Amino acid sequence: MDRDNKRDMIMTEADTSREFVTPKLVQAGWSVSPHSIGEQRTFTNGRIFVTGGKVRRGQQKRADYLLYYRRDFPLAVVEVKSIAFPAETGAQQAREYAEILGLKFAYASNGRQIIEIDYTTGTERVIDQYPSPAELWHRLTASSSLSETASNQLLEPFNLVSGKIPRYYQVIAINRIIEAILLGQKRILTTMATGTGKTCVAFQLCWKLWNSRWNRTGEYRRPKILFLADRNILVDDPMAKMFAPFGDARFKISGNDVSQGREMYFGIYQALTNPYSDVFRQYRPDFFDLIIIDECHRGSSRNDSSWRAVLDYFQPAIQVGMTATPLREDSRDSYEYFGNPVYTYSLRQGIEDGFLAPYRVHRVITTVDAAGWRPSKDELDRYGRPVPDDEYQTKDFERVIALRARTRAMAKHLTDFLKGTDRFAKTLVFCVDQEHASEMRQELLNLNSDLVKQYPDYVCRVTADEGAIGLTHLAHFQDVDKPTPAILTTSQLLTTGVDAEMVKNVVLARVVGSRSEFKQIVGRGTRLKVDYGKEYFNIIDFTGTATQHFADPNFDGDPARIEEVTIDEEGEIVDTMVEIIEDEIQETPGEYQPDDDNPTDGEGEGEGEIITDPPQEPRKFYVDGGTVEVIGHLVYDLDTDGKKLQVVRYTEYSGRAVRSMYPGSQEFQRDWANSDTRSDLLRELTERGISFEELAASSDLPDADPFDLLCNLAWNAPLLTRRQRAEQARKSAQNLFSQHSDTAREILALMLDKYIERGISQFNALSELMKVQPFEQYGTPTEIANRHFGGIQGLKAAVSQLQSAIYQ
């Protein structure tokens, strides 16, 4: 082998980048301002995996190079492989990253060879040198037919005064919308999951267009923009915070105050049109250049919507709809009005990228929800009225018949859940109506009286009735530094527009049949707040709503696990099941479809809810007595075809998962006994949703080694306790013990004792293990290694042999 080949074989990707790729990029002009080279750019955070309540991050996605035409406008990605490998080995990853980042150009190189992937022409070829920034920009604009003026408007820099740099998918959304505007598209739609920053996208696109003086007519003036929504909370917060850089250009349309001398307007439908006057008609139809409709799925795009008149009147304006709702029957009007989305960023993708919190779904079943409820003969309700003899199901509870015992059982279960996790975890409880929310609040208050004595607002109801007081409770709930309120009960009011990063529990005490509403409710918990300990959230489902919606193969976010809990009338847990969702499950449609055209109950300020207040005559039957008993727990899993559910146990799922990874126990034992391969094995088991703590609890075998548990479940191998394995290791490792001094043997024996006490995981952090009693009596980890094992490598070798002996 000649010298060059030897050198190539030992060169790393970093060496290849430094010596070959960077010089060629600089030669092509990418380092000349305003163009730049971004090296080792991470663009995702890495998915959060939750197992047994423990959290870990997955791998981040990182591009070797991003080539920027302007500070905020990347044009291409470059994937580098070591010079020892063919350039083709990086082509697929270059394609993957380009498609994720929405780029039209990608390059794969091993330093000597360059492969260009051009999405504007659909070609892939070997080239001698990288194209210049001007050449790539020309190719891009030519493929999109943008004029020179429009191209400059597209390149207008972001406003980064806040310090928040748009994430990669936000950059794509902003540029896609602006490009569609510049190409003359009149109605534009973007779909982004709740919590992924639609407001940031709206602000930056408004800023770019406003600052570049774009407008419909081509005049040299700033555009008139209207930010439109259906609730005050959706416009007040953005206007005050995100859109603050617009300064005095901002104006909120309220009542008959219709100033026409501003440029950045905010308004809700209820202020623009009401039964008394059409305020919007005080503006000319062509007054606005651009209208951004937030939560556009909520009725205004429907042909029969009373709010549609606003959009029809301002037809000359370019209209941009923003929604978190995917393409489904209950949002199809939005897609018919706006067309297909120019960009979609789903809940699934947000969780996969690590920008959104993953969730665990707890399915809680009461007897009456499982088997239905029927009144006894001649039973009277709270007001002395005969309760109609009928079979009442989940969809009827709190709508036709109100069972106080059921509400009490739900409250008891939720209280116990919080006591076992975190009593100050921010929790939203979605009830059927305001009455139900009030009863739920009262039950929760009484069950948590010990905390209520110290924190009077520990649990509050926030519905239309509370008015300003409710909004104060909501503001405190949203404040990450205020411990209370910890629990809010509501019905419709908080389904959308509530930016509460610390929501750790979303509780469904009512059926949610609407897909769009369900996604909005789930979105209340998807925001991450890692620095405050919010890394995932729980969906506690008392009605089967979550299970039904997650069962839909088109739902774009899979729960890591669904726990199904059965409780009695006292709210006590009787049994637990775990439902592992791996693939598609047949959908069971929901029962309740809210009226998206009237989400505010006719209130002009847009702070009400769908369900109206009860009339003078009670509108449902109230049963205060009776009992609610429990049923058993089940565990669901998909069959081998992945098409239908079958009843299994969590232990059975775990055994099946191991069998899918290994053909037999010998191969499994080989990887488990080796500390290096065991770390990869444990990572894969975690990603498959297997928790050893929960597995031991489910099997009622707390002293069993996880290895033996899994072998028993997968291949029916004999079960051994950790103590039995340790005793076997003492006997089989006599040769190991005889090689070392008395003190070294004592240390190894203590390690076996620690294994008996806490399992094999103790060996994963050897240096930390040896800093505590009883090891610290022998010195520091380094001193122990040098004095008794001939150095660090000798200690590691001895511990490795000990682990092999444990699993012999």
Coordinates of N, CA and C in Angstrom, one line a residue, residues 652-731:
E652 N -46.2 -9.9 27.7 CA -46.2 -10.7 26.4 C -45.6 -9.8 25.3
Y653 N -45.9 -8.5 25.3 CA -45.4 -7.6 24.4 C -43.9 -7.5 24.4
S654 N -43.4 -7.5 25.7 CA -41.9 -7.4 25.9 C -41.2 -8.6 25.3
G655 N -41.8 -9.8 25.6 CA -41.2 -11.1 25.1 C -41.2 -11.1 23.6
R656 N -42.3 -10.6 23.0 CA -42.4 -10.6 21.5 C -41.4 -9.6 20.9
A657 N -41.1 -8.5 21.6 CA -40.2 -7.5 21.1 C -38.8 -8.1 21.1
V658 N -38.4 -8.9 22.2 CA -37.1 -9.5 22.2 C -36.9 -10.6 21.1
R659 N -38.0 -11.4 20.9 CA -37.9 -12.4 19.9 C -37.7 -11.8 18.5
S660 N -38.3 -10.6 18.3 CA -38.1 -9.9 17.0 C -36.7 -9.4 16.8
M661 N -36.0 -9.3 17.9 CA -34.6 -8.7 17.8 C -33.6 -9.9 17.7
Y662 N -33.8 -11.0 18.3 CA -32.9 -12.1 18.4 C -33.5 -13.4 18.1
P663 N -32.8 -14.3 17.3 CA -33.4 -15.6 17.0 C -33.5 -16.5 18.1
G664 N -32.6 -16.4 19.1 CA -32.6 -17.3 20.3 C -31.9 -16.6 21.5
S665 N -32.0 -17.3 22.6 CA -31.4 -16.8 23.9 C -29.9 -16.7 23.9
Q666 N -29.2 -17.5 23.1 CA -27.8 -17.5 23.1 C -27.2 -16.2 22.5
E667 N -27.8 -15.8 21.4 CA -27.4 -14.5 20.8 C -27.7 -13.3 21.7
F668 N -28.9 -13.4 22.3 CA -29.3 -12.4 23.3 C -28.3 -12.3 24.5
Q669 N -27.9 -13.5 25.0 CA -27.0 -13.6 26.1 C -25.6 -13.0 25.7
R670 N -25.2 -13.3 24.5 CA -23.9 -12.8 24.1 C -23.8 -11.3 24.1
D671 N -24.9 -10.6 23.6 CA -24.9 -9.1 23.5 C -25.1 -8.5 24.9
W672 N -25.9 -9.2 25.7 CA -26.2 -8.7 27.1 C -24.9 -8.8 28.0
A673 N -24.2 -9.9 27.9 CA -23.1 -10.1 28.8 C -21.9 -9.1 28.5
N674 N -21.8 -8.6 27.3 CA -20.8 -7.7 26.9 C -21.2 -6.2 27.1
S675 N -20.5 -5.5 28.0 CA -20.9 -4.2 28.4 C -21.0 -3.2 27.2
D676 N -20.2 -3.4 26.1 CA -20.2 -2.5 25.0 C -21.5 -2.8 24.1
T677 N -21.8 -4.0 23.8 CA -23.0 -4.3 23.0 C -24.3 -4.2 23.9
R678 N -24.1 -4.3 25.2 CA -25.3 -4.2 26.0 C -25.9 -2.8 26.0
S679 N -25.0 -1.8 25.9 CA -25.5 -0.4 25.8 C -26.4 -0.1 24.6
D680 N -26.0 -0.7 23.4 CA -26.8 -0.6 22.2 C -28.1 -1.4 22.4
L681 N -28.0 -2.5 23.0 CA -29.2 -3.4 23.2 C -30.2 -2.7 24.1
L682 N -29.7 -2.1 25.2 CA -30.6 -1.4 26.1 C -31.3 -0.2 25.4
R683 N -30.5 0.5 24.6 CA -31.1 1.6 23.9 C -32.2 1.2 22.9
E684 N -32.0 0.1 22.3 CA -33.1 -0.4 21.4 C -34.3 -0.8 22.2
L685 N -34.1 -1.5 23.3 CA -35.2 -1.9 24.1 C -36.0 -0.7 24.6
T686 N -35.3 0.4 25.0 CA -35.9 1.6 25.5 C -36.8 2.2 24.4
E687 N -36.2 2.2 23.1 CA -37.0 2.8 22.0 C -38.2 2.0 21.6
R688 N -38.2 0.7 22.0 CA -39.4 -0.1 21.8 C -40.4 0.0 23.0
G689 N -40.1 0.8 23.9 CA -41.0 1.1 25.0 C -41.0 0.1 26.2
I690 N -39.8 -0.6 26.3 CA -39.7 -1.6 27.4 C -39.0 -0.9 28.6
S691 N -39.6 -0.9 29.7 CA -39.1 -0.4 31.0 C -38.9 -1.6 31.9
F692 N -37.7 -1.7 32.4 CA -37.4 -2.9 33.3 C -38.1 -2.7 34.7
E693 N -38.2 -1.5 35.1 CA -39.0 -1.2 36.4 C -40.4 -1.7 36.3
E694 N -41.1 -1.3 35.2 CA -42.5 -1.6 35.0 C -42.6 -3.1 34.6
L695 N -41.6 -3.7 34.0 CA -41.7 -5.1 33.6 C -41.6 -5.9 34.9
A696 N -40.7 -5.5 35.8 CA -40.6 -6.2 37.1 C -41.9 -6.1 37.9
A697 N -42.5 -4.9 37.9 CA -43.8 -4.7 38.6 C -44.9 -5.5 38.0
S698 N -45.0 -5.5 36.6 CA -46.0 -6.3 36.0 C -45.9 -7.7 36.2
S699 N -44.6 -8.2 36.3 CA -44.4 -9.6 36.6 C -44.4 -10.0 38.1
D700 N -44.5 -9.0 38.9 CA -44.4 -9.2 40.4 C -43.2 -9.9 40.7
L701 N -42.0 -9.6 40.1 CA -40.8 -10.2 40.3 C -39.7 -9.2 40.5
P702 N -39.7 -8.4 41.6 CA -38.8 -7.3 41.7 C -37.3 -7.7 41.8
D703 N -37.1 -8.9 42.2 CA -35.7 -9.3 42.5 C -35.1 -10.0 41.3
A704 N -35.9 -10.2 40.2 CA -35.3 -10.9 39.0 C -34.4 -10.0 38.2
D705 N -33.4 -10.6 37.6 CA -32.6 -9.8 36.7 C -33.4 -9.6 35.4
P706 N -33.3 -8.3 34.9 CA -34.0 -8.0 33.6 C -33.7 -9.0 32.5
F707 N -32.4 -9.5 32.5 CA -32.1 -10.4 31.5 C -32.9 -11.7 31.6
D708 N -33.0 -12.2 32.8 CA -33.8 -13.4 33.0 C -35.3 -13.2 32.8
L709 N -35.8 -12.0 33.1 CA -37.2 -11.7 32.9 C -37.5 -11.8 31.4
L710 N -36.6 -11.2 30.6 CA -36.8 -11.1 29.2 C -36.6 -12.5 28.5
C711 N -35.6 -13.3 29.0 CA -35.5 -14.6 28.5 C -36.6 -15.5 28.8
N712 N -37.2 -15.3 30.0 CA -38.3 -16.1 30.4 C -39.5 -15.8 29.6
L713 N -39.7 -14.5 29.3 CA -40.9 -14.1 28.5 C -40.8 -14.4 27.0
A714 N -39.5 -14.4 26.5 CA -39.3 -14.6 25.1 C -39.2 -16.1 24.8
W715 N -38.5 -16.9 25.7 CA -38.2 -18.3 25.3 C -38.5 -19.2 26.5
N716 N -39.3 -18.7 27.5 CA -39.7 -19.6 28.6 C -38.5 -20.2 29.3
A717 N -37.4 -19.4 29.4 CA -36.2 -19.9 30.1 C -36.4 -19.8 31.6
P718 N -35.7 -20.6 32.4 CA -35.9 -20.5 33.9 C -35.6 -19.1 34.4
L719 N -36.3 -18.8 35.5 CA -36.1 -17.5 36.1 C -35.1 -17.6 37.2
L720 N -34.1 -16.6 37.3 CA -33.2 -16.6 38.4 C -33.3 -15.2 39.0
T721 N -33.1 -15.1 40.3 CA -33.0 -13.9 41.0 C -31.6 -13.3 40.8
R722 N -31.4 -12.0 41.1 CA -30.0 -11.5 41.0 C -29.1 -12.1 42.1
R723 N -29.7 -12.5 43.2 CA -28.8 -13.2 44.2 C -28.4 -14.5 43.7
Q724 N -29.2 -15.3 43.0 CA -28.8 -16.6 42.5 C -27.7 -16.4 41.5
R725 N -27.9 -15.4 40.6 CA -26.8 -15.2 39.6 C -25.5 -14.8 40.2
A726 N -25.6 -14.0 41.3 CA -24.4 -13.5 41.9 C -23.6 -14.7 42.6
E727 N -24.4 -15.6 43.2 CA -23.8 -16.8 43.8 C -23.1 -17.7 42.8
Q728 N -23.8 -17.8 41.6 CA -23.2 -18.6 40.5 C -21.9 -18.0 40.1
A729 N -21.9 -16.6 40.0 CA -20.7 -15.9 39.5 C -19.5 -16.1 40.5
R730 N -19.8 -16.1 41.8 CA -18.7 -16.3 42.8 C -18.0 -17.6 42.6
K731 N -18.8 -18.6 42.2 CA -18.3 -20.0 42.0 C -17.5 -20.1 40.7

